[in-house]
Short mmCIF file of C-alpha atoms in Angstrom, two decimals:
data_model
loop_
_atom_site.label_atom_id
_atom_site.label_comp_id
_atom_site.label_asym_id
_atom_site.label_seq_id
_atom_site.Cartn_x
_atom_site.Cartn_y
_atom_site.Cartn_z
CA MET A 1 8.54 -18.40 -14.35
CA VAL A 2 10.56 -17.90 -17.22
CA THR A 3 8.95 -19.77 -20.08
CA ALA A 4 11.24 -20.74 -23.58
CA SER A 5 10.00 -18.48 -26.17
CA ALA A 6 8.19 -19.70 -29.28
CA LEU A 7 9.56 -17.34 -31.61
CA PRO A 8 12.72 -15.49 -31.97
CA PRO A 9 12.18 -11.83 -30.94
CA THR A 10 11.08 -8.99 -33.41
CA GLU A 11 11.93 -5.28 -33.14
CA ALA A 12 8.24 -5.10 -33.35
CA ARG A 13 7.49 -7.26 -30.85
CA ILE A 14 9.99 -5.82 -28.43
CA TRP A 15 8.20 -2.39 -29.12
CA GLN A 16 4.84 -4.18 -28.11
CA LEU A 17 6.13 -5.43 -24.88
CA LEU A 18 7.81 -2.39 -23.64
CA GLU A 19 4.05 -0.97 -24.13
CA GLU A 20 3.21 -2.40 -21.21
CA VAL A 21 5.93 -1.19 -18.92
CA SER A 22 4.47 1.73 -17.01
CA ASP A 23 6.58 4.40 -15.45
CA PRO A 24 6.88 3.47 -11.50
CA GLU A 25 6.25 7.44 -10.42
CA VAL A 26 3.09 7.55 -13.19
CA PRO A 27 2.18 4.48 -13.58
CA VAL A 28 -0.61 5.54 -16.12
CA LEU A 29 1.93 6.45 -18.21
CA SER A 30 3.91 3.70 -20.08
CA ILE A 31 7.80 4.32 -20.74
CA LEU A 32 6.67 4.96 -24.60
CA ASP A 33 3.80 7.53 -23.70
CA LEU A 34 6.87 9.11 -21.62
CA GLY A 35 9.50 8.77 -24.55
CA ILE A 36 12.10 7.66 -22.54
CA VAL A 37 12.63 4.66 -25.30
CA ARG A 38 15.07 5.89 -27.90
CA ALA A 39 16.08 2.40 -29.53
CA VAL A 40 15.36 -0.95 -29.96
CA ALA A 41 17.71 -3.12 -31.68
CA VAL A 42 17.34 -6.73 -32.07
CA ALA A 43 19.98 -9.23 -33.37
CA GLY A 44 19.73 -12.84 -33.84
CA GLU A 45 18.32 -13.81 -29.70
CA HIS A 46 20.36 -10.15 -28.87
CA VAL A 47 17.90 -7.62 -27.64
CA THR A 48 19.31 -4.08 -26.91
CA VAL A 49 16.64 -1.25 -25.44
CA THR A 50 18.46 2.33 -25.07
CA ILE A 51 16.66 4.20 -22.61
CA THR A 52 17.20 7.84 -21.34
CA PRO A 53 16.40 9.07 -18.26
CA THR A 54 14.12 12.47 -17.77
CA TYR A 55 16.04 14.16 -14.92
CA SER A 56 19.88 13.20 -14.02
CA GLY A 57 18.60 12.22 -10.61
CA CYS A 58 15.78 10.34 -11.68
CA PRO A 59 15.74 7.46 -9.08
CA ALA A 60 13.10 5.34 -11.13
CA MET A 61 15.41 4.74 -14.27
CA SER A 62 16.75 1.46 -12.20
CA ALA A 63 13.68 0.74 -11.43
CA ILE A 64 12.60 1.00 -15.04
CA ALA A 65 15.79 -1.17 -16.26
CA THR A 66 14.38 -3.86 -14.25
CA ASP A 67 10.70 -3.72 -15.23
CA ILE A 68 11.93 -4.08 -19.11
CA ARG A 69 14.10 -6.85 -18.35
CA LEU A 70 11.49 -8.57 -16.51
CA ARG A 71 8.45 -7.93 -18.53
CA LEU A 72 11.22 -9.34 -21.51
CA LEU A 73 12.26 -12.40 -19.64
CA ALA A 74 8.60 -13.30 -18.95
CA GLU A 75 8.69 -13.71 -23.24
CA GLY A 76 11.47 -16.03 -22.56
CA TYR A 77 13.70 -13.20 -24.26
CA THR A 78 16.89 -13.67 -21.98
CA GLN A 79 20.17 -12.48 -23.70
CA LEU A 80 19.13 -8.55 -22.46
CA ILE A 81 21.21 -5.37 -22.52
CA ILE A 82 19.49 -2.13 -20.96
CA LYS A 83 21.58 0.83 -22.29
CA ASN A 84 21.22 4.03 -20.76
CA GLN A 85 21.74 7.11 -22.94
CA ILE A 86 21.88 10.69 -22.27
CA SER A 87 22.79 12.50 -25.25
CA PRO A 88 20.34 13.75 -26.77
CA ALA A 89 19.14 15.07 -23.54
CA TRP A 90 15.44 14.03 -22.49
CA THR A 91 12.97 16.30 -23.71
CA THR A 92 8.89 16.51 -22.95
CA ASP A 93 8.64 16.89 -26.71
CA TRP A 94 8.83 13.21 -26.89
CA MET A 95 5.85 12.67 -24.65
CA SER A 96 3.15 10.89 -26.83
CA ALA A 97 -0.09 12.70 -27.70
CA ALA A 98 -1.70 9.69 -25.83
CA GLY A 99 0.58 10.14 -22.81
CA ARG A 100 -0.72 13.52 -22.57
CA ALA A 101 -4.45 13.17 -22.53
CA LYS A 102 -3.56 9.83 -19.94
CA LEU A 103 -1.65 12.48 -18.09
CA GLU A 104 -4.27 15.38 -18.20
CA GLU A 105 -6.89 12.25 -17.06
CA TYR A 106 -4.86 10.88 -14.07
CA GLY A 107 -4.89 14.41 -12.66
CA ILE A 108 -1.82 15.39 -13.88
CA ALA A 109 -1.17 18.67 -15.79
CA PRO A 110 0.82 17.82 -19.09
CA PRO A 111 3.50 19.70 -20.26
CA ILE A 112 2.97 22.81 -22.58
CA ASP A 113 5.62 23.41 -25.24
CA GLY A 114 7.26 26.27 -25.53
CA THR A 115 7.42 26.96 -22.01
CA ALA A 116 10.65 25.74 -20.79
CA THR A 117 12.56 28.07 -17.97
CA GLY A 118 15.15 29.28 -20.88
CA HIS A 119 15.37 32.97 -19.93
CA ILE A 120 17.20 33.06 -16.30
CA LEU A 121 16.81 36.46 -15.79
CA ASN A 122 13.29 36.17 -16.65
CA LEU A 123 12.57 36.31 -12.45
CA PHE A 124 9.23 36.01 -11.36
CA GLY A 125 8.22 36.65 -14.55
CA GLN A 126 4.64 35.44 -15.46
CA ASP A 127 3.78 31.71 -14.60
CA THR A 128 3.15 29.54 -17.60
CA ALA A 129 -0.85 29.31 -17.76
CA VAL A 130 -1.56 25.65 -16.79
CA ARG A 131 -5.15 24.06 -17.09
CA CYS A 132 -6.87 22.69 -14.12
CA PRO A 133 -7.01 19.04 -14.62
CA LEU A 134 -9.79 18.25 -12.48
CA CYS A 135 -12.59 21.08 -13.18
CA LYS A 136 -10.12 22.56 -16.41
CA SER A 137 -10.35 26.23 -15.13
CA ALA A 138 -7.62 27.91 -16.29
CA HIS A 139 -7.10 30.39 -13.41
CA THR A 140 -4.19 28.51 -11.68
CA HIS A 141 -1.40 29.55 -10.18
CA LEU A 142 2.14 28.24 -9.46
CA VAL A 143 3.26 26.98 -5.85
CA SER A 144 6.70 26.09 -6.90
CA GLN A 145 8.48 24.83 -9.49
CA PHE A 146 9.78 21.52 -7.88
CA GLY A 147 6.95 19.14 -6.99
CA SER A 148 6.64 15.52 -5.97
CA THR A 149 9.19 14.57 -8.08
CA ALA A 150 11.92 16.09 -10.20
CA CYS A 151 9.86 16.09 -13.31
CA LYS A 152 6.76 17.79 -12.06
CA ALA A 153 5.90 21.40 -10.48
CA LEU A 154 3.30 21.96 -8.31
CA TYR A 155 0.27 24.35 -8.84
CA GLN A 156 -3.12 25.15 -7.24
CA CYS A 157 -6.50 26.18 -9.03
CA ASP A 158 -7.78 29.47 -8.04
CA ASP A 159 -11.61 27.90 -8.22
CA CYS A 160 -12.08 24.35 -7.56
CA ARG A 161 -9.04 25.21 -5.03
CA GLU A 162 -7.31 21.77 -5.61
CA PRO A 163 -3.65 21.52 -5.87
CA PHE A 164 -2.14 19.81 -8.56
CA ASP A 165 0.99 18.62 -10.20
CA TYR A 166 2.12 19.96 -13.28
CA PHE A 167 4.70 18.06 -15.69
CA LYS A 168 7.10 20.76 -16.32
CA CYS A 169 8.04 21.72 -19.88
CA HIS A 170 11.77 20.34 -20.50
CA ALA A 171 13.25 21.42 -23.95
CA MET B 1 44.30 37.47 -14.11
CA LEU B 2 44.26 35.85 -10.72
CA PRO B 3 47.13 33.59 -9.63
CA THR B 4 46.71 29.91 -10.15
CA GLN B 5 46.37 27.56 -7.02
CA PRO B 6 49.40 25.12 -6.10
CA GLU B 7 48.54 21.51 -6.12
CA LEU B 8 48.92 19.93 -2.22
CA THR B 9 49.59 16.49 -4.08
CA ALA B 10 50.52 15.42 -7.42
CA ALA B 11 50.52 11.89 -6.98
CA SER B 12 47.27 11.40 -7.05
CA THR B 13 45.99 12.88 -9.82
CA ALA B 14 48.81 11.02 -11.70
CA THR B 15 47.14 9.55 -14.34
CA ALA B 16 46.92 8.82 -18.40
CA SER B 17 43.84 11.22 -18.96
CA PRO B 18 44.95 14.94 -18.46
CA LEU B 19 40.64 15.20 -17.86
CA PHE B 20 40.63 12.71 -14.57
CA PRO B 21 41.57 14.98 -12.00
CA PHE B 22 39.09 17.47 -13.41
CA VAL B 23 36.33 15.41 -13.82
CA LEU B 24 36.65 14.16 -10.20
CA GLN B 25 36.51 17.90 -8.82
CA LEU B 26 33.43 18.64 -10.48
CA ALA B 27 32.01 15.19 -9.53
CA ASP B 28 33.08 16.07 -5.72
CA THR B 29 31.32 19.17 -5.84
CA SER B 30 28.05 18.27 -7.20
CA LEU B 31 28.70 15.90 -4.47
CA ILE B 32 29.16 17.57 -1.65
CA LEU B 33 26.64 20.27 -2.19
CA ALA B 34 23.84 17.32 -3.05
CA HIS B 35 24.61 15.86 0.67
CA ARG B 36 24.76 19.12 1.70
CA LEU B 37 21.10 20.44 0.85
CA SER B 38 19.98 16.76 1.48
CA GLU B 39 20.62 17.64 5.10
CA TRP B 40 17.95 20.19 4.53
CA CYS B 41 14.97 17.15 3.74
CA GLY B 42 12.49 17.40 6.88
CA HIS B 43 14.05 20.58 8.00
CA GLY B 44 12.90 23.31 5.08
CA PRO B 45 11.41 26.20 6.39
CA VAL B 46 8.01 25.52 4.51
CA LEU B 47 6.71 22.20 2.49
CA GLU B 48 7.37 23.35 -1.06
CA GLN B 49 10.91 25.07 -0.23
CA ASP B 50 11.74 21.61 1.54
CA LEU B 51 10.79 19.85 -1.01
CA ALA B 52 12.73 22.22 -3.60
CA LEU B 53 15.94 21.62 -1.71
CA ALA B 54 15.54 17.97 -2.12
CA ASN B 55 15.04 18.28 -5.59
CA ILE B 56 18.38 20.29 -6.35
CA ALA B 57 20.00 17.81 -4.35
CA LEU B 58 18.79 14.57 -6.48
CA ASP B 59 19.64 16.69 -9.49
CA LEU B 60 23.13 17.37 -8.23
CA LEU B 61 23.28 13.80 -6.74
CA GLY B 62 22.36 12.65 -10.81
CA GLU B 63 24.99 14.93 -11.86
CA ALA B 64 27.98 13.55 -10.01
CA ARG B 65 26.88 10.33 -10.41
CA SER B 66 27.70 10.95 -13.76
CA TYR B 67 30.89 12.11 -13.65
CA TYR B 68 32.28 9.67 -11.04
CA GLN B 69 31.50 7.19 -13.86
CA TYR B 70 33.61 9.14 -16.46
CA ALA B 71 35.94 9.72 -13.55
CA ALA B 72 36.47 5.89 -13.16
CA GLU B 73 36.69 5.13 -16.69
CA LEU B 74 39.28 7.86 -17.08
CA GLU B 75 41.54 6.65 -14.55
CA GLY B 76 41.06 3.29 -15.86
CA GLN B 77 42.49 1.62 -12.89
CA GLY B 78 39.70 -0.30 -11.90
CA ARG B 79 37.90 1.92 -9.58
CA ALA B 80 34.28 2.65 -9.65
CA GLU B 81 31.95 5.19 -8.90
CA ASP B 82 31.20 4.46 -5.68
CA ASP B 83 35.40 3.64 -4.95
CA LEU B 84 35.60 7.39 -5.80
CA ALA B 85 32.68 8.77 -3.90
CA TYR B 86 32.67 6.68 -0.59
CA LEU B 87 36.60 5.41 -0.09
CA ARG B 88 38.68 8.85 -0.83
CA PRO B 89 39.57 11.18 2.60
CA ALA B 90 39.08 14.47 2.31
CA VAL B 91 42.69 15.64 1.48
CA GLU B 92 41.97 14.08 -1.92
CA TYR B 93 38.47 15.91 -2.21
CA ARG B 94 38.76 18.37 -4.79
CA ASN B 95 35.42 20.29 -4.29
CA PRO B 96 35.52 24.10 -3.78
CA LEU B 97 35.18 25.71 0.00
CA LEU B 98 32.10 26.88 -0.65
CA VAL B 99 30.27 24.01 -1.48
CA GLU B 100 31.46 22.12 1.91
CA GLN B 101 30.29 25.07 4.15
CA PRO B 102 27.09 24.03 6.62
CA ASN B 103 24.12 24.84 6.08
CA GLY B 104 23.56 27.72 8.82
CA ASP B 105 20.04 29.33 8.02
CA PHE B 106 17.67 29.22 5.33
CA ALA B 107 19.22 32.36 4.09
CA HIS B 108 23.15 30.87 4.42
CA THR B 109 22.05 28.18 2.07
CA ILE B 110 20.44 30.40 -0.16
CA VAL B 111 23.39 32.86 -1.01
CA ARG B 112 25.28 29.44 -0.97
CA GLN B 113 23.35 27.66 -3.81
CA PHE B 114 23.05 31.22 -5.59
CA LEU B 115 26.88 32.17 -5.54
CA PHE B 116 27.36 28.10 -6.72
CA ASP B 117 24.23 28.33 -9.22
CA ASN B 118 25.66 31.36 -10.85
CA PHE B 119 28.76 29.91 -11.58
CA HIS B 120 27.83 26.48 -12.51
CA TYR B 121 24.95 27.55 -15.20
CA GLN B 122 27.64 29.53 -17.16
CA LEU B 123 30.37 26.38 -16.95
CA LEU B 124 27.73 24.18 -18.03
CA LYS B 125 27.09 26.44 -21.00
CA GLY B 126 30.96 26.43 -21.68
CA LEU B 127 30.98 22.79 -21.49
CA LYS B 128 28.11 21.60 -23.38
CA ASP B 129 30.02 23.33 -26.21
CA GLY B 130 33.21 22.03 -25.49
CA PRO B 131 35.50 19.34 -27.72
CA ASP B 132 34.85 16.68 -25.08
CA ALA B 133 31.90 14.94 -26.47
CA ARG B 134 30.83 13.07 -22.58
CA LEU B 135 31.62 16.07 -20.55
CA ALA B 136 29.03 17.81 -23.30
CA SER B 137 26.68 15.28 -23.17
CA ILE B 138 26.58 15.61 -19.18
CA ALA B 139 26.67 19.28 -19.37
CA GLU B 140 23.69 19.35 -22.12
CA LYS B 141 21.49 17.11 -19.66
CA SER B 142 22.24 19.42 -16.51
CA LEU B 143 22.04 22.64 -17.95
CA LYS B 144 18.28 22.58 -17.98
CA GLU B 145 18.36 21.57 -14.31
CA ALA B 146 20.80 24.43 -13.48
CA ALA B 147 18.70 26.84 -15.15
CA TYR B 148 15.48 26.03 -12.80
CA HIS B 149 18.38 25.79 -9.61
CA LEU B 150 19.15 29.54 -10.42
CA LYS B 151 15.75 30.69 -11.22
CA TRP B 152 15.17 29.57 -7.69
CA SER B 153 18.34 30.83 -5.71
CA SER B 154 17.94 34.13 -7.48
CA GLU B 155 14.39 34.89 -6.77
CA TRP B 156 15.23 33.79 -3.04
CA MET B 157 17.89 36.28 -3.27
CA ILE B 158 15.46 39.12 -4.02
CA ARG B 159 12.96 38.08 -1.60
CA LEU B 160 15.16 37.56 1.64
CA GLY B 161 17.33 41.45 0.75
CA ASP B 162 14.05 42.79 -0.02
CA GLY B 163 11.38 41.53 2.41
CA THR B 164 11.27 42.12 5.93
CA PRO B 165 14.25 43.67 8.17
CA GLU B 166 14.89 40.07 9.74
CA SER B 167 15.13 38.47 6.71
CA ARG B 168 17.54 41.75 5.25
CA ARG B 169 19.49 40.72 8.67
CA ARG B 170 20.01 37.53 7.79
CA LEU B 171 20.82 37.57 3.72
CA ASP B 172 23.51 40.31 4.57
CA LYS B 173 25.50 37.91 7.52
CA ALA B 174 25.43 35.22 5.16
CA ILE B 175 26.91 37.28 2.61
CA ALA B 176 29.13 38.34 5.13
CA THR B 177 30.35 34.83 5.51
CA LEU B 178 30.08 33.09 2.04
CA TRP B 179 31.20 36.13 -0.30
CA ARG B 180 35.22 35.19 0.28
CA PHE B 181 34.20 31.45 -0.82
CA ALA B 182 32.99 32.57 -4.45
CA GLY B 183 36.17 33.71 -5.61
CA GLU B 184 37.57 29.91 -5.41
CA LEU B 185 35.17 29.00 -8.82
CA THR B 186 36.85 30.91 -10.81
CA THR B 187 40.35 30.80 -9.77
CA PRO B 188 42.10 28.17 -11.89
CA THR B 189 44.48 25.64 -10.33
CA ALA B 190 47.71 24.57 -11.92
CA THR B 191 45.27 21.39 -13.42
CA GLU B 192 42.76 23.76 -14.64
CA THR B 193 44.84 25.92 -16.27
CA GLN B 194 46.95 23.16 -18.46
CA LEU B 195 43.68 22.07 -19.23
CA GLN B 196 42.22 25.50 -20.43
CA GLU B 197 45.44 26.22 -22.05
CA LEU B 198 44.39 22.46 -24.08
CA GLY B 199 40.78 24.06 -24.95
CA LEU B 200 38.95 21.03 -22.56
CA VAL B 201 38.03 23.65 -20.42
CA PRO B 202 36.14 26.61 -20.64
CA ASP B 203 38.34 30.08 -19.73
CA TYR B 204 36.84 31.15 -16.69
CA ALA B 205 38.09 34.42 -17.46
CA ALA B 206 35.93 34.31 -20.28
CA LEU B 207 32.48 33.02 -17.88
CA ARG B 208 33.16 35.74 -15.31
CA PRO B 209 31.37 38.95 -16.90
CA ALA B 210 28.54 36.78 -17.13
CA VAL B 211 28.12 35.59 -13.59
CA GLN B 212 29.39 39.36 -12.56
CA ALA B 213 26.17 40.89 -14.45
CA HIS B 214 23.70 38.11 -13.24
CA THR B 215 24.54 38.99 -9.69
CA ALA B 216 24.89 42.48 -9.97
CA HIS B 217 21.21 42.09 -11.20
CA VAL B 218 19.93 39.79 -8.55
CA LEU B 219 21.65 42.24 -5.91
CA ALA B 220 20.26 45.64 -7.42
CA GLU B 221 16.51 43.87 -7.52
CA ALA B 222 17.15 42.46 -3.62
CA THR B 223 18.28 46.18 -3.05
CA VAL B 224 21.48 45.10 -1.92
CA PRO B 225 24.35 46.95 -2.14
CA GLU B 226 27.50 44.67 -3.93
CA PRO B 227 30.08 43.37 -1.70
CA ALA B 228 33.32 44.93 -2.34
CA PRO B 229 35.26 41.88 -3.93
CA PRO B 230 36.74 39.91 -0.41
CA PHE B 231 39.91 38.24 0.05
CA ALA B 232 39.04 34.75 -2.46
CA GLN B 233 39.75 32.25 0.13
CA LEU B 234 41.56 29.25 -1.93
CA GLY B 235 42.17 25.77 -0.87
CA GLY B 236 39.14 23.37 -1.71
CA LYS B 237 40.05 22.71 -4.99
CA SER B 238 43.63 21.76 -3.81
CA GLY B 239 42.62 19.53 -0.99
CA ARG B 240 43.07 21.83 1.45
CA HIS B 241 39.59 21.89 3.13
CA SER B 242 37.56 23.84 6.00
CA GLU B 243 37.21 21.22 8.76
CA HIS B 244 33.42 21.15 7.74
CA LEU B 245 34.43 18.79 5.13
CA GLY B 246 35.57 15.53 7.41
CA TYR B 247 32.52 15.87 9.39
CA LEU B 248 30.46 15.68 6.11
CA LEU B 249 32.55 12.88 4.87
CA ALA B 250 32.08 10.62 8.10
CA GLU B 251 28.56 10.45 8.01
CA LEU B 252 28.31 10.43 4.01
CA GLN B 253 30.88 7.25 3.55
CA TYR B 254 29.75 5.68 7.26
CA LEU B 255 28.48 2.65 5.35
CA GLN B 256 30.77 1.81 2.95
CA ARG B 257 33.50 2.35 5.93
CA THR B 258 31.76 0.42 8.12
CA TYR B 259 30.42 -2.60 5.46
CA PRO B 260 32.59 -2.47 2.81
CA GLY B 261 31.14 -3.40 -0.10
CA LEU B 262 28.18 -2.96 0.79
CA THR B 263 25.91 -2.60 -2.06
CA TRP B 264 21.86 -2.02 -2.56
#
């Protein structure tokens, strides 16, 4: 049910509400943890939220836009524009420290900055050393650069043998 | 200097923005290859590579959507991205012949992907630094993804070439079949030449050394002798396609053709 909001929207209030919108594929992360909200603008009753996709084909983007809309509508904010912006391109540098800690707790190894695939000629190069999110061992190996979603790679721990996702560095 | 390709039809590209046919060509190319790769879903040789193929398909589909949206705006005739993807016949598609070639076996798919990725990566680097802000922003986004694609297909070229006699036999066969389609990627059409003269599209002659250097590096690692440059089979970018595209579009466009205007 949409109820009339008691107060006109403010930027601070909108940011607060966006913290409650989670990523549909990694539900422990809010969209703010993930760093995909680029801007919030309030002009009178009008609210504009600008979001940026993690990957070009990310199928979660329309779900995220819908979730933002529903969360704000529930507060009585009805004049909404959700804008998609692809430049500057999203980078894992925008992921918050809190988001990284939540990821590891959830069983997904957080991105390690500065390990993006920049050197394409470095074929079969050393895999990024990723800590196992379960037993914390550093003895792990890359199984595949492409995992269960576009933003993750598949690793396996050589000590506890558990396969796990690694959130790829994307800089 | 390679000859430019003649255009099959000029009418469909007559538009206010000279960039429209080029952006449409980029969109068609990514869409058709994404569709081909998606045909592997559930059929990959092992689970991890099935996922890789689907991931790459998804990246290319996302890239295609960005181009189609931009193309629709450039055309300004009221057509939307879905109209461009789902309601054009095969002769209006402008993808190069390479990307519509059937999947074949895994080696066949890898060679097709390697030839595309190697060019695509260099093209995106050029577009990223180009004067058109919208194309530059799409390229900036896709370049990060294309780097993963190129690394993946390059490593598989090496594994197959320097692997078992069976993997080598299959790779050799795929190279013999597909190498002829590589030349079209860097052979400009009349439209591309015109845009290159305006500085809107990277000069393919300038991209070619980097493409060739990477090919030479990968083939050497794969212990595969570099094939003599074959006759370049041209046609797709001018609308002259192989028979395969029609079958592909019949599946890709089925839903919109059967239920016009259907949305999710």
